[in-house]
Amino acid sequence: GESVGLHLPTLSVQEGDNSIINCAYSNSASDYFIWYKQESGKGPQFIIDIRSNMDKRQGQRVTVLLNKTVKHLSLQIAATQPGDSAVYFCAENSGTGNQFYFGTGTSLTVIP
Amino acid sequence: NAGVMQNPRHLVRRRGQEARLRCSPMKGHSHVYWYRQLPEEGLKFMVYLQKENIIDESGMPKERFSAEFPKEGPSILRIQQVVRGDSAAYFCASSRGALTYEQYFGPGTRLTVT
């Protein structure tokens, strides 16, 4: 029979453009969120985090936006560079449980 | 300050053998988490340990999988009688405190069951 596999959402951007990666979360009780970057063959690397009492947080070239009303999180990367090519995951936890729940990830490809 | 260390990086086992995956947390971290990642999927939580204690193992399969974090030495994830479906990347993360602290990930162990 035919097999159906999971395919990561993909995003391709030109070098120098801004990238926006989106994530929807399901638990309205989640109060801490992290964005991770994972390069091929490596472990996830922390990029930026945000707590639910904030709606925006900025780092170096990255901004995370949190919209609790629609349970949506986004990661904005300014002036995207080839080294930004990777899979990006959002992770959430409720603060009461012991787990982080990871999204399936978005594969970002930067075109030189 | 060394990061989270995992070994081996690659492990090949035949069906029915045992797999032992090791994780040394970052210095000063006493909280360890194990995750499993299948190709093109996100990380799935398996177990959360604090020195000598299992805090949450709700993500661990009921059979063949076990984890420990002894007072001395690395955390060990043990898979007995491996099957092909156990083939995956296994990542460990450590943190200074409970879940409100950032988790730092190791490079992972890629387990292949033949």
JSON list of C-alpha atoms in Angstrom, two decimals:
[
{"chain": "A", "resi": 1, "resn": "GLY", "atom": "CA", "xyz": [0.00, 0.00, 0.00]},
{"chain": "A", "resi": 2, "resn": "GLU", "atom": "CA", "xyz": [0.95, 3.61, -0.18]},
{"chain": "A", "resi": 3, "resn": "SER", "atom": "CA", "xyz": [2.80, 5.05, 2.79]},
{"chain": "A", "resi": 4, "resn": "VAL", "atom": "CA", "xyz": [2.22, 8.57, 3.97]},
{"chain": "A", "resi": 5, "resn": "GLY", "atom": "CA", "xyz": [5.06, 10.28, 5.78]},
{"chain": "A", "resi": 6, "resn": "LEU", "atom": "CA", "xyz": [5.30, 13.41, 7.80]},
{"chain": "A", "resi": 7, "resn": "HIS", "atom": "CA", "xyz": [6.78, 16.37, 5.95]},
{"chain": "A", "resi": 8, "resn": "LEU", "atom": "CA", "xyz": [8.22, 19.36, 7.73]},
{"chain": "A", "resi": 9, "resn": "PRO", "atom": "CA", "xyz": [6.80, 22.74, 6.75]},
{"chain": "A", "resi": 10, "resn": "THR", "atom": "CA", "xyz": [9.47, 24.52, 4.75]},
{"chain": "A", "resi": 11, "resn": "LEU", "atom": "CA", "xyz": [10.41, 28.14, 4.28]},
{"chain": "A", "resi": 12, "resn": "SER", "atom": "CA", "xyz": [12.86, 29.47, 1.71]},
{"chain": "A", "resi": 13, "resn": "VAL", "atom": "CA", "xyz": [14.15, 33.02, 1.92]},
{"chain": "A", "resi": 14, "resn": "GLN", "atom": "CA", "xyz": [16.76, 35.06, 0.12]},
{"chain": "A", "resi": 15, "resn": "GLU", "atom": "CA", "xyz": [19.87, 35.96, 2.05]},
{"chain": "A", "resi": 16, "resn": "GLY", "atom": "CA", "xyz": [19.38, 39.35, 3.66]},
{"chain": "A", "resi": 17, "resn": "ASP", "atom": "CA", "xyz": [15.59, 39.12, 3.81]},
{"chain": "A", "resi": 18, "resn": "ASN", "atom": "CA", "xyz": [13.66, 38.75, 7.06]},
{"chain": "A", "resi": 19, "resn": "SER", "atom": "CA", "xyz": [12.21, 35.38, 8.02]},
{"chain": "A", "resi": 20, "resn": "ILE", "atom": "CA", "xyz": [9.08, 34.69, 10.03]},
{"chain": "A", "resi": 21, "resn": "ILE", "atom": "CA", "xyz": [8.47, 31.22, 11.44]},
{"chain": "A", "resi": 22, "resn": "ASN", "atom": "CA", "xyz": [5.14, 30.48, 13.07]},
{"chain": "A", "resi": 23, "resn": "CYS", "atom": "CA", "xyz": [4.01, 28.07, 15.74]},
{"chain": "A", "resi": 24, "resn": "ALA", "atom": "CA", "xyz": [0.55, 27.33, 17.12]},
{"chain": "A", "resi": 25, "resn": "TYR", "atom": "CA", "xyz": [0.31, 25.87, 20.60]},
{"chain": "A", "resi": 26, "resn": "SER", "atom": "CA", "xyz": [-2.61, 24.05, 22.12]},
{"chain": "A", "resi": 27, "resn": "ASN", "atom": "CA", "xyz": [-2.43, 24.47, 25.88]},
{"chain": "A", "resi": 28, "resn": "SER", "atom": "CA", "xyz": [-3.84, 27.77, 27.09]},
{"chain": "A", "resi": 29, "resn": "ALA", "atom": "CA", "xyz": [-2.14, 27.08, 30.45]},
{"chain": "A", "resi": 30, "resn": "SER", "atom": "CA", "xyz": [1.34, 27.10, 28.87]},
{"chain": "A", "resi": 31, "resn": "ASP", "atom": "CA", "xyz": [3.34, 29.94, 30.35]},
{"chain": "A", "resi": 32, "resn": "TYR", "atom": "CA", "xyz": [6.89, 29.48, 29.12]},
{"chain": "A", "resi": 33, "resn": "PHE", "atom": "CA", "xyz": [8.01, 29.11, 25.52]},
{"chain": "A", "resi": 34, "resn": "ILE", "atom": "CA", "xyz": [11.36, 28.49, 23.85]},
{"chain": "A", "resi": 35, "resn": "TRP", "atom": "CA", "xyz": [12.52, 28.59, 20.26]},
{"chain": "A", "resi": 36, "resn": "TYR", "atom": "CA", "xyz": [15.24, 26.11, 19.32]},
{"chain": "A", "resi": 37, "resn": "LYS", "atom": "CA", "xyz": [17.38, 25.80, 16.20]},
{"chain": "A", "resi": 38, "resn": "GLN", "atom": "CA", "xyz": [18.51, 22.36, 15.10]},
{"chain": "A", "resi": 39, "resn": "GLU", "atom": "CA", "xyz": [21.13, 21.92, 12.42]},
{"chain": "A", "resi": 40, "resn": "SER", "atom": "CA", "xyz": [21.49, 18.62, 10.64]},
{"chain": "A", "resi": 41, "resn": "GLY", "atom": "CA", "xyz": [23.08, 15.97, 12.85]},
{"chain": "A", "resi": 42, "resn": "LYS", "atom": "CA", "xyz": [23.15, 18.19, 15.95]},
{"chain": "A", "resi": 43, "resn": "GLY", "atom": "CA", "xyz": [21.13, 18.72, 19.08]},
{"chain": "A", "resi": 44, "resn": "PRO", "atom": "CA", "xyz": [18.66, 21.62, 19.46]},
{"chain": "A", "resi": 45, "resn": "GLN", "atom": "CA", "xyz": [20.25, 24.93, 20.31]},
{"chain": "A", "resi": 46, "resn": "PHE", "atom": "CA", "xyz": [18.48, 27.55, 22.42]},
{"chain": "A", "resi": 47, "resn": "ILE", "atom": "CA", "xyz": [17.64, 30.75, 20.52]},
{"chain": "A", "resi": 48, "resn": "ILE", "atom": "CA", "xyz": [15.27, 32.76, 22.65]},
{"chain": "A", "resi": 49, "resn": "ASP", "atom": "CA", "xyz": [12.56, 32.30, 25.25]},
{"chain": "A", "resi": 50, "resn": "ILE", "atom": "CA", "xyz": [9.50, 34.20, 26.40]},
{"chain": "A", "resi": 51, "resn": "ARG", "atom": "CA", "xyz": [7.18, 33.97, 29.37]},
{"chain": "A", "resi": 52, "resn": "SER", "atom": "CA", "xyz": [3.44, 34.42, 29.15]},
{"chain": "A", "resi": 53, "resn": "ASN", "atom": "CA", "xyz": [3.49, 37.76, 30.94]},
{"chain": "A", "resi": 54, "resn": "MET", "atom": "CA", "xyz": [5.21, 39.24, 27.88]},
{"chain": "A", "resi": 55, "resn": "ASP", "atom": "CA", "xyz": [4.10, 39.56, 24.27]},
{"chain": "A", "resi": 56, "resn": "LYS", "atom": "CA", "xyz": [7.44, 40.39, 22.70]},
{"chain": "A", "resi": 57, "resn": "ARG", "atom": "CA", "xyz": [11.08, 39.74, 23.39]},
{"chain": "A", "resi": 58, "resn": "GLN", "atom": "CA", "xyz": [14.10, 40.69, 21.31]},
{"chain": "A", "resi": 59, "resn": "GLY", "atom": "CA", "xyz": [17.50, 39.14, 21.01]},
{"chain": "A", "resi": 60, "resn": "GLN", "atom": "CA", "xyz": [20.33, 39.59, 18.59]},
{"chain": "A", "resi": 61, "resn": "ARG", "atom": "CA", "xyz": [18.68, 39.55, 15.14]},
{"chain": "A", "resi": 62, "resn": "VAL", "atom": "CA", "xyz": [15.74, 37.56, 16.54]},
{"chain": "A", "resi": 63, "resn": "THR", "atom": "CA", "xyz": [12.38, 38.59, 17.95]},
{"chain": "A", "resi": 64, "resn": "VAL", "atom": "CA", "xyz": [9.75, 36.34, 19.47]},
{"chain": "A", "resi": 65, "resn": "LEU", "atom": "CA", "xyz": [6.12, 37.41, 19.50]},
{"chain": "A", "resi": 66, "resn": "LEU", "atom": "CA", "xyz": [3.49, 35.76, 21.67]},
{"chain": "A", "resi": 67, "resn": "ASN", "atom": "CA", "xyz": [-0.24, 36.11, 21.06]},
{"chain": "A", "resi": 68, "resn": "LYS", "atom": "CA", "xyz": [-2.01, 34.33, 23.90]},
{"chain": "A", "resi": 69, "resn": "THR", "atom": "CA", "xyz": [-5.46, 35.13, 22.55]},
{"chain": "A", "resi": 70, "resn": "VAL", "atom": "CA", "xyz": [-4.98, 32.91, 19.52]},
{"chain": "A", "resi": 71, "resn": "LYS", "atom": "CA", "xyz": [-2.24, 30.74, 21.07]},
{"chain": "A", "resi": 72, "resn": "HIS", "atom": "CA", "xyz": [0.31, 31.69, 18.50]},
{"chain": "A", "resi": 73, "resn": "LEU", "atom": "CA", "xyz": [4.05, 32.16, 18.68]},
{"chain": "A", "resi": 74, "resn": "SER", "atom": "CA", "xyz": [6.34, 33.51, 16.00]},
{"chain": "A", "resi": 75, "resn": "LEU", "atom": "CA", "xyz": [10.07, 33.85, 15.51]},
{"chain": "A", "resi": 76, "resn": "GLN", "atom": "CA", "xyz": [11.36, 36.67, 13.37]},
{"chain": "A", "resi": 77, "resn": "ILE", "atom": "CA", "xyz": [14.93, 36.54, 12.07]},
{"chain": "A", "resi": 78, "resn": "ALA", "atom": "CA", "xyz": [16.28, 39.78, 10.67]},
{"chain": "A", "resi": 79, "resn": "ALA", "atom": "CA", "xyz": [18.71, 39.86, 7.73]},
{"chain": "A", "resi": 80, "resn": "THR", "atom": "CA", "xyz": [18.69, 36.09, 7.36]},
{"chain": "A", "resi": 81, "resn": "GLN", "atom": "CA", "xyz": [22.07, 34.52, 6.69]},
{"chain": "A", "resi": 82, "resn": "PRO", "atom": "CA", "xyz": [23.06, 31.14, 5.17]},
{"chain": "A", "resi": 83, "resn": "GLY", "atom": "CA", "xyz": [24.10, 30.00, 8.65]},
{"chain": "A", "resi": 84, "resn": "ASP", "atom": "CA", "xyz": [20.48, 30.37, 9.74]},
{"chain": "A", "resi": 85, "resn": "SER", "atom": "CA", "xyz": [19.48, 27.40, 7.56]},
{"chain": "A", "resi": 86, "resn": "ALA", "atom": "CA", "xyz": [18.18, 24.78, 9.99]},
{"chain": "A", "resi": 87, "resn": "VAL", "atom": "CA", "xyz": [15.00, 23.33, 11.46]},
{"chain": "A", "resi": 88, "resn": "TYR", "atom": "CA", "xyz": [13.35, 25.59, 14.02]},
{"chain": "A", "resi": 89, "resn": "PHE", "atom": "CA", "xyz": [11.18, 24.21, 16.83]},
{"chain": "A", "resi": 90, "resn": "CYS", "atom": "CA", "xyz": [8.97, 25.94, 19.33]},
{"chain": "A", "resi": 91, "resn": "ALA", "atom": "CA", "xyz": [8.55, 24.31, 22.73]},
{"chain": "A", "resi": 92, "resn": "GLU", "atom": "CA", "xyz": [5.98, 25.06, 25.44]},
{"chain": "A", "resi": 93, "resn": "ASN", "atom": "CA", "xyz": [5.39, 24.02, 29.01]},
{"chain": "A", "resi": 94, "resn": "SER", "atom": "CA", "xyz": [2.57, 24.71, 31.35]},
{"chain": "A", "resi": 95, "resn": "GLY", "atom": "CA", "xyz": [4.76, 25.39, 34.34]},
{"chain": "A", "resi": 96, "resn": "THR", "atom": "CA", "xyz": [2.92, 22.76, 36.33]},
{"chain": "A", "resi": 97, "resn": "GLY", "atom": "CA", "xyz": [3.93, 19.68, 34.40]},
{"chain": "A", "resi": 98, "resn": "ASN", "atom": "CA", "xyz": [7.40, 18.33, 33.88]},
{"chain": "A", "resi": 99, "resn": "GLN", "atom": "CA", "xyz": [7.45, 18.32, 30.13]},
{"chain": "A", "resi": 100, "resn": "PHE", "atom": "CA", "xyz": [8.25, 20.60, 27.28]},
{"chain": "A", "resi": 101, "resn": "TYR", "atom": "CA", "xyz": [6.07, 19.90, 24.26]},
{"chain": "A", "resi": 102, "resn": "PHE", "atom": "CA", "xyz": [7.81, 20.41, 20.95]},
{"chain": "A", "resi": 103, "resn": "GLY", "atom": "CA", "xyz": [6.19, 21.33, 17.66]},
{"chain": "A", "resi": 104, "resn": "THR", "atom": "CA", "xyz": [7.07, 19.40, 14.53]},
{"chain": "A", "resi": 105, "resn": "GLY", "atom": "CA", "xyz": [9.42, 22.13, 13.35]},
{"chain": "A", "resi": 106, "resn": "THR", "atom": "CA", "xyz": [9.90, 24.31, 10.28]},
{"chain": "A", "resi": 107, "resn": "SER", "atom": "CA", "xyz": [12.79, 23.82, 7.90]},
{"chain": "A", "resi": 108, "resn": "LEU", "atom": "CA", "xyz": [14.35, 27.15, 6.91]},
{"chain": "A", "resi": 109, "resn": "THR", "atom": "CA", "xyz": [16.53, 27.32, 3.80]},
{"chain": "A", "resi": 110, "resn": "VAL", "atom": "CA", "xyz": [18.43, 30.50, 3.03]},
{"chain": "A", "resi": 111, "resn": "ILE", "atom": "CA", "xyz": [19.21, 31.06, -0.62]},
{"chain": "A", "resi": 112, "resn": "PRO", "atom": "CA", "xyz": [22.51, 32.89, -1.17]},
{"chain": "B", "resi": 1, "resn": "ASN", "atom": "CA", "xyz": [32.61, 24.93, 30.62]},
{"chain": "B", "resi": 2, "resn": "ALA", "atom": "CA", "xyz": [31.77, 21.82, 28.67]},
{"chain": "B", "resi": 3, "resn": "GLY", "atom": "CA", "xyz": [28.25, 21.46, 27.39]},
{"chain": "B", "resi": 4, "resn": "VAL", "atom": "CA", "xyz": [26.02, 18.42, 27.69]},
{"chain": "B", "resi": 5, "resn": "MET", "atom": "CA", "xyz": [27.92, 15.32, 26.61]},
{"chain": "B", "resi": 6, "resn": "GLN", "atom": "CA", "xyz": [26.36, 12.23, 25.13]},
{"chain": "B", "resi": 7, "resn": "ASN", "atom": "CA", "xyz": [27.97, 8.99, 24.11]},
{"chain": "B", "resi": 8, "resn": "PRO", "atom": "CA", "xyz": [28.14, 7.13, 21.97]},
{"chain": "B", "resi": 9, "resn": "ARG", "atom": "CA", "xyz": [27.19, 9.46, 19.12]},
{"chain": "B", "resi": 10, "resn": "HIS", "atom": "CA", "xyz": [26.21, 6.52, 16.94]},
{"chain": "B", "resi": 11, "resn": "LEU", "atom": "CA", "xyz": [25.14, 3.09, 18.12]},
{"chain": "B", "resi": 12, "resn": "VAL", "atom": "CA", "xyz": [24.23, 0.09, 16.02]},
{"chain": "B", "resi": 13, "resn": "ARG", "atom": "CA", "xyz": [22.48, -2.83, 17.64]},
{"chain": "B", "resi": 14, "resn": "ARG", "atom": "CA", "xyz": [20.91, -6.00, 16.32]},
{"chain": "B", "resi": 15, "resn": "ARG", "atom": "CA", "xyz": [17.33, -6.81, 17.25]},
{"chain": "B", "resi": 16, "resn": "GLY", "atom": "CA", "xyz": [17.18, -8.29, 20.72]},
{"chain": "B", "resi": 17, "resn": "GLN", "atom": "CA", "xyz": [20.37, -6.67, 22.01]},
{"chain": "B", "resi": 18, "resn": "GLU", "atom": "CA", "xyz": [20.58, -4.01, 24.70]},
{"chain": "B", "resi": 19, "resn": "ALA", "atom": "CA", "xyz": [21.38, -0.36, 24.08]},
{"chain": "B", "resi": 20, "resn": "ARG", "atom": "CA", "xyz": [22.91, 1.91, 26.73]},
{"chain": "B", "resi": 21, "resn": "LEU", "atom": "CA", "xyz": [22.97, 5.63, 26.09]},
{"chain": "B", "resi": 22, "resn": "ARG", "atom": "CA", "xyz": [24.92, 7.95, 28.37]},
{"chain": "B", "resi": 23, "resn": "CYS", "atom": "CA", "xyz": [24.42, 11.61, 29.19]},
{"chain": "B", "resi": 24, "resn": "SER", "atom": "CA", "xyz": [26.66, 13.85, 31.27]},
{"chain": "B", "resi": 25, "resn": "PRO", "atom": "CA", "xyz": [24.87, 17.10, 32.14]},
{"chain": "B", "resi": 26, "resn": "MET", "atom": "CA", "xyz": [26.47, 20.50, 32.19]},
{"chain": "B", "resi": 27, "resn": "LYS", "atom": "CA", "xyz": [28.46, 21.33, 35.29]},
{"chain": "B", "resi": 28, "resn": "GLY", "atom": "CA", "xyz": [26.15, 22.49, 38.04]},
{"chain": "B", "resi": 29, "resn": "HIS", "atom": "CA", "xyz": [23.04, 20.99, 36.45]},
{"chain": "B", "resi": 30, "resn": "SER", "atom": "CA", "xyz": [21.16, 18.38, 38.43]},
{"chain": "B", "resi": 31, "resn": "HIS", "atom": "CA", "xyz": [18.09, 18.02, 36.18]},
{"chain": "B", "resi": 32, "resn": "VAL", "atom": "CA", "xyz": [18.22, 15.73, 33.16]},
{"chain": "B", "resi": 33, "resn": "TYR", "atom": "CA", "xyz": [15.63, 15.10, 30.46]},
{"chain": "B", "resi": 34, "resn": "TRP", "atom": "CA", "xyz": [15.61, 12.46, 27.75]},
{"chain": "B", "resi": 35, "resn": "TYR", "atom": "CA", "xyz": [13.86, 12.95, 24.41]},
{"chain": "B", "resi": 36, "resn": "ARG", "atom": "CA", "xyz": [13.40, 10.80, 21.33]},
{"chain": "B", "resi": 37, "resn": "GLN", "atom": "CA", "xyz": [13.30, 12.20, 17.81]},
{"chain": "B", "resi": 38, "resn": "LEU", "atom": "CA", "xyz": [12.17, 10.34, 14.72]},
{"chain": "B", "resi": 39, "resn": "PRO", "atom": "CA", "xyz": [13.19, 11.66, 11.27]},
{"chain": "B", "resi": 40, "resn": "GLU", "atom": "CA", "xyz": [11.41, 14.89, 10.36]},
{"chain": "B", "resi": 41, "resn": "GLU", "atom": "CA", "xyz": [9.56, 15.00, 13.68]},
{"chain": "B", "resi": 42, "resn": "GLY", "atom": "CA", "xyz": [9.82, 17.07, 16.80]},
{"chain": "B", "resi": 43, "resn": "LEU", "atom": "CA", "xyz": [11.29, 15.84, 20.04]},
{"chain": "B", "resi": 44, "resn": "LYS", "atom": "CA", "xyz": [9.09, 13.66, 22.22]},
{"chain": "B", "resi": 45, "resn": "PHE", "atom": "CA", "xyz": [9.61, 13.76, 25.96]},
{"chain": "B", "resi": 46, "resn": "MET", "atom": "CA", "xyz": [10.53, 10.47, 27.58]},
{"chain": "B", "resi": 47, "resn": "VAL", "atom": "CA", "xyz": [11.70, 10.99, 31.15]},
{"chain": "B", "resi": 48, "resn": "TYR", "atom": "CA", "xyz": [12.80, 13.66, 33.61]},
{"chain": "B", "resi": 49, "resn": "LEU", "atom": "CA", "xyz": [15.28, 12.83, 36.35]},
{"chain": "B", "resi": 50, "resn": "GLN", "atom": "CA", "xyz": [16.89, 14.65, 39.19]},
{"chain": "B", "resi": 51, "resn": "LYS", "atom": "CA", "xyz": [19.89, 13.15, 40.93]},
{"chain": "B", "resi": 52, "resn": "GLU", "atom": "CA", "xyz": [18.94, 9.60, 42.00]},
{"chain": "B", "resi": 53, "resn": "ASN", "atom": "CA", "xyz": [15.24, 10.26, 41.42]},
{"chain": "B", "resi": 54, "resn": "ILE", "atom": "CA", "xyz": [12.86, 9.77, 38.53]},
{"chain": "B", "resi": 55, "resn": "ILE", "atom": "CA", "xyz": [10.52, 12.74, 38.59]},
{"chain": "B", "resi": 56, "resn": "ASP", "atom": "CA", "xyz": [8.38, 12.01, 35.55]},
{"chain": "B", "resi": 57, "resn": "GLU", "atom": "CA", "xyz": [8.57, 8.99, 33.26]},
{"chain": "B", "resi": 58, "resn": "SER", "atom": "CA", "xyz": [5.21, 9.45, 31.60]},
{"chain": "B", "resi": 59, "resn": "GLY", "atom": "CA", "xyz": [6.79, 9.51, 28.13]},
{"chain": "B", "resi": 60, "resn": "MET", "atom": "CA", "xyz": [8.68, 6.25, 28.54]},
{"chain": "B", "resi": 61, "resn": "PRO", "atom": "CA", "xyz": [7.34, 3.06, 26.96]},
{"chain": "B", "resi": 62, "resn": "LYS", "atom": "CA", "xyz": [6.13, 0.76, 29.71]},
{"chain": "B", "resi": 63, "resn": "GLU", "atom": "CA", "xyz": [8.41, -2.11, 28.75]},
{"chain": "B", "resi": 64, "resn": "ARG", "atom": "CA", "xyz": [12.08, -2.46, 27.84]},
{"chain": "B", "resi": 65, "resn": "PHE", "atom": "CA", "xyz": [13.00, 1.18, 28.60]},
{"chain": "B", "resi": 66, "resn": "SER", "atom": "CA", "xyz": [14.52, 2.41, 31.82]},
{"chain": "B", "resi": 67, "resn": "ALA", "atom": "CA", "xyz": [16.52, 5.42, 32.96]},
{"chain": "B", "resi": 68, "resn": "GLU", "atom": "CA", "xyz": [18.68, 6.31, 35.90]},
{"chain": "B", "resi": 69, "resn": "PHE", "atom": "CA", "xyz": [20.73, 9.23, 37.13]},
{"chain": "B", "resi": 70, "resn": "PRO", "atom": "CA", "xyz": [23.01, 8.00, 39.90]},
{"chain": "B", "resi": 71, "resn": "LYS", "atom": "CA", "xyz": [24.63, 10.18, 42.52]},
{"chain": "B", "resi": 72, "resn": "GLU", "atom": "CA", "xyz": [27.95, 9.79, 40.73]},
{"chain": "B", "resi": 73, "resn": "GLY", "atom": "CA", "xyz": [28.32, 9.42, 37.00]},
{"chain": "B", "resi": 74, "resn": "PRO", "atom": "CA", "xyz": [26.20, 10.07, 33.94]},
{"chain": "B", "resi": 75, "resn": "SER", "atom": "CA", "xyz": [22.54, 9.49, 33.37]},
{"chain": "B", "resi": 76, "resn": "ILE", "atom": "CA", "xyz": [21.84, 6.25, 31.52]},
{"chain": "B", "resi": 77, "resn": "LEU", "atom": "CA", "xyz": [18.96, 5.45, 29.19]},
{"chain": "B", "resi": 78, "resn": "ARG", "atom": "CA", "xyz": [18.72, 1.71, 28.77]},
{"chain": "B", "resi": 79, "resn": "ILE", "atom": "CA", "xyz": [16.74, -0.07, 26.10]},
{"chain": "B", "resi": 80, "resn": "GLN", "atom": "CA", "xyz": [16.49, -3.82, 26.43]},
{"chain": "B", "resi": 81, "resn": "GLN", "atom": "CA", "xyz": [15.73, -6.24, 23.58]},
{"chain": "B", "resi": 82, "resn": "VAL", "atom": "CA", "xyz": [15.79, -3.49, 20.97]},
{"chain": "B", "resi": 83, "resn": "VAL", "atom": "CA", "xyz": [13.44, -3.62, 17.98]},
{"chain": "B", "resi": 84, "resn": "ARG", "atom": "CA", "xyz": [13.64, -1.79, 14.66]},
{"chain": "B", "resi": 85, "resn": "GLY", "atom": "CA", "xyz": [11.11, 0.78, 15.84]},
{"chain": "B", "resi": 86, "resn": "ASP", "atom": "CA", "xyz": [13.56, 1.93, 18.50]},
{"chain": "B", "resi": 87, "resn": "SER", "atom": "CA", "xyz": [15.79, 3.37, 15.77]},
{"chain": "B", "resi": 88, "resn": "ALA", "atom": "CA", "xyz": [15.83, 7.12, 16.39]},
{"chain": "B", "resi": 89, "resn": "ALA", "atom": "CA", "xyz": [17.94, 9.96, 17.69]},
{"chain": "B", "resi": 90, "resn": "TYR", "atom": "CA", "xyz": [17.93, 10.20, 21.47]},
{"chain": "B", "resi": 91, "resn": "PHE", "atom": "CA", "xyz": [18.72, 13.55, 23.00]},
{"chain": "B", "resi": 92, "resn": "CYS", "atom": "CA", "xyz": [19.40, 14.45, 26.55]},
{"chain": "B", "resi": 93, "resn": "ALA", "atom": "CA", "xyz": [19.07, 17.93, 27.99]},
{"chain": "B", "resi": 94, "resn": "SER", "atom": "CA", "xyz": [20.05, 19.35, 31.33]},
{"chain": "B", "resi": 95, "resn": "SER", "atom": "CA", "xyz": [18.98, 22.37, 33.31]},
{"chain": "B", "resi": 96, "resn": "ARG", "atom": "CA", "xyz": [19.92, 24.10, 36.52]},
{"chain": "B", "resi": 97, "resn": "GLY", "atom": "CA", "xyz": [16.43, 23.84, 37.93]},
{"chain": "B", "resi": 98, "resn": "ALA", "atom": "CA", "xyz": [12.96, 22.72, 37.07]},
{"chain": "B", "resi": 99, "resn": "LEU", "atom": "CA", "xyz": [11.12, 23.57, 33.90]},
{"chain": "B", "resi": 100, "resn": "THR", "atom": "CA", "xyz": [11.26, 27.34, 34.18]},
{"chain": "B", "resi": 101, "resn": "TYR", "atom": "CA", "xyz": [14.94, 27.12, 33.38]},
{"chain": "B", "resi": 102, "resn": "GLU", "atom": "CA", "xyz": [16.44, 26.82, 29.94]},
{"chain": "B", "resi": 103, "resn": "GLN", "atom": "CA", "xyz": [17.33, 23.29, 28.85]},
{"chain": "B", "resi": 104, "resn": "TYR", "atom": "CA", "xyz": [20.67, 22.72, 27.15]},
{"chain": "B", "resi": 105, "resn": "PHE", "atom": "CA", "xyz": [20.80, 19.83, 24.73]},
{"chain": "B", "resi": 106, "resn": "GLY", "atom": "CA", "xyz": [23.53, 17.35, 23.98]},
{"chain": "B", "resi": 107, "resn": "PRO", "atom": "CA", "xyz": [24.48, 16.31, 20.42]},
{"chain": "B", "resi": 108, "resn": "GLY", "atom": "CA", "xyz": [22.35, 13.16, 20.62]},
{"chain": "B", "resi": 109, "resn": "THR", "atom": "CA", "xyz": [22.89, 9.45, 20.13]},
{"chain": "B", "resi": 110, "resn": "ARG", "atom": "CA", "xyz": [21.70, 7.99, 16.88]},
{"chain": "B", "resi": 111, "resn": "LEU", "atom": "CA", "xyz": [20.54, 4.45, 17.46]},
{"chain": "B", "resi": 112, "resn": "THR", "atom": "CA", "xyz": [20.16, 2.12, 14.51]},
{"chain": "B", "resi": 113, "resn": "VAL", "atom": "CA", "xyz": [18.65, -1.30, 15.04]},
{"chain": "B", "resi": 114, "resn": "THR", "atom": "CA", "xyz": [19.40, -3.78, 12.29]}
]
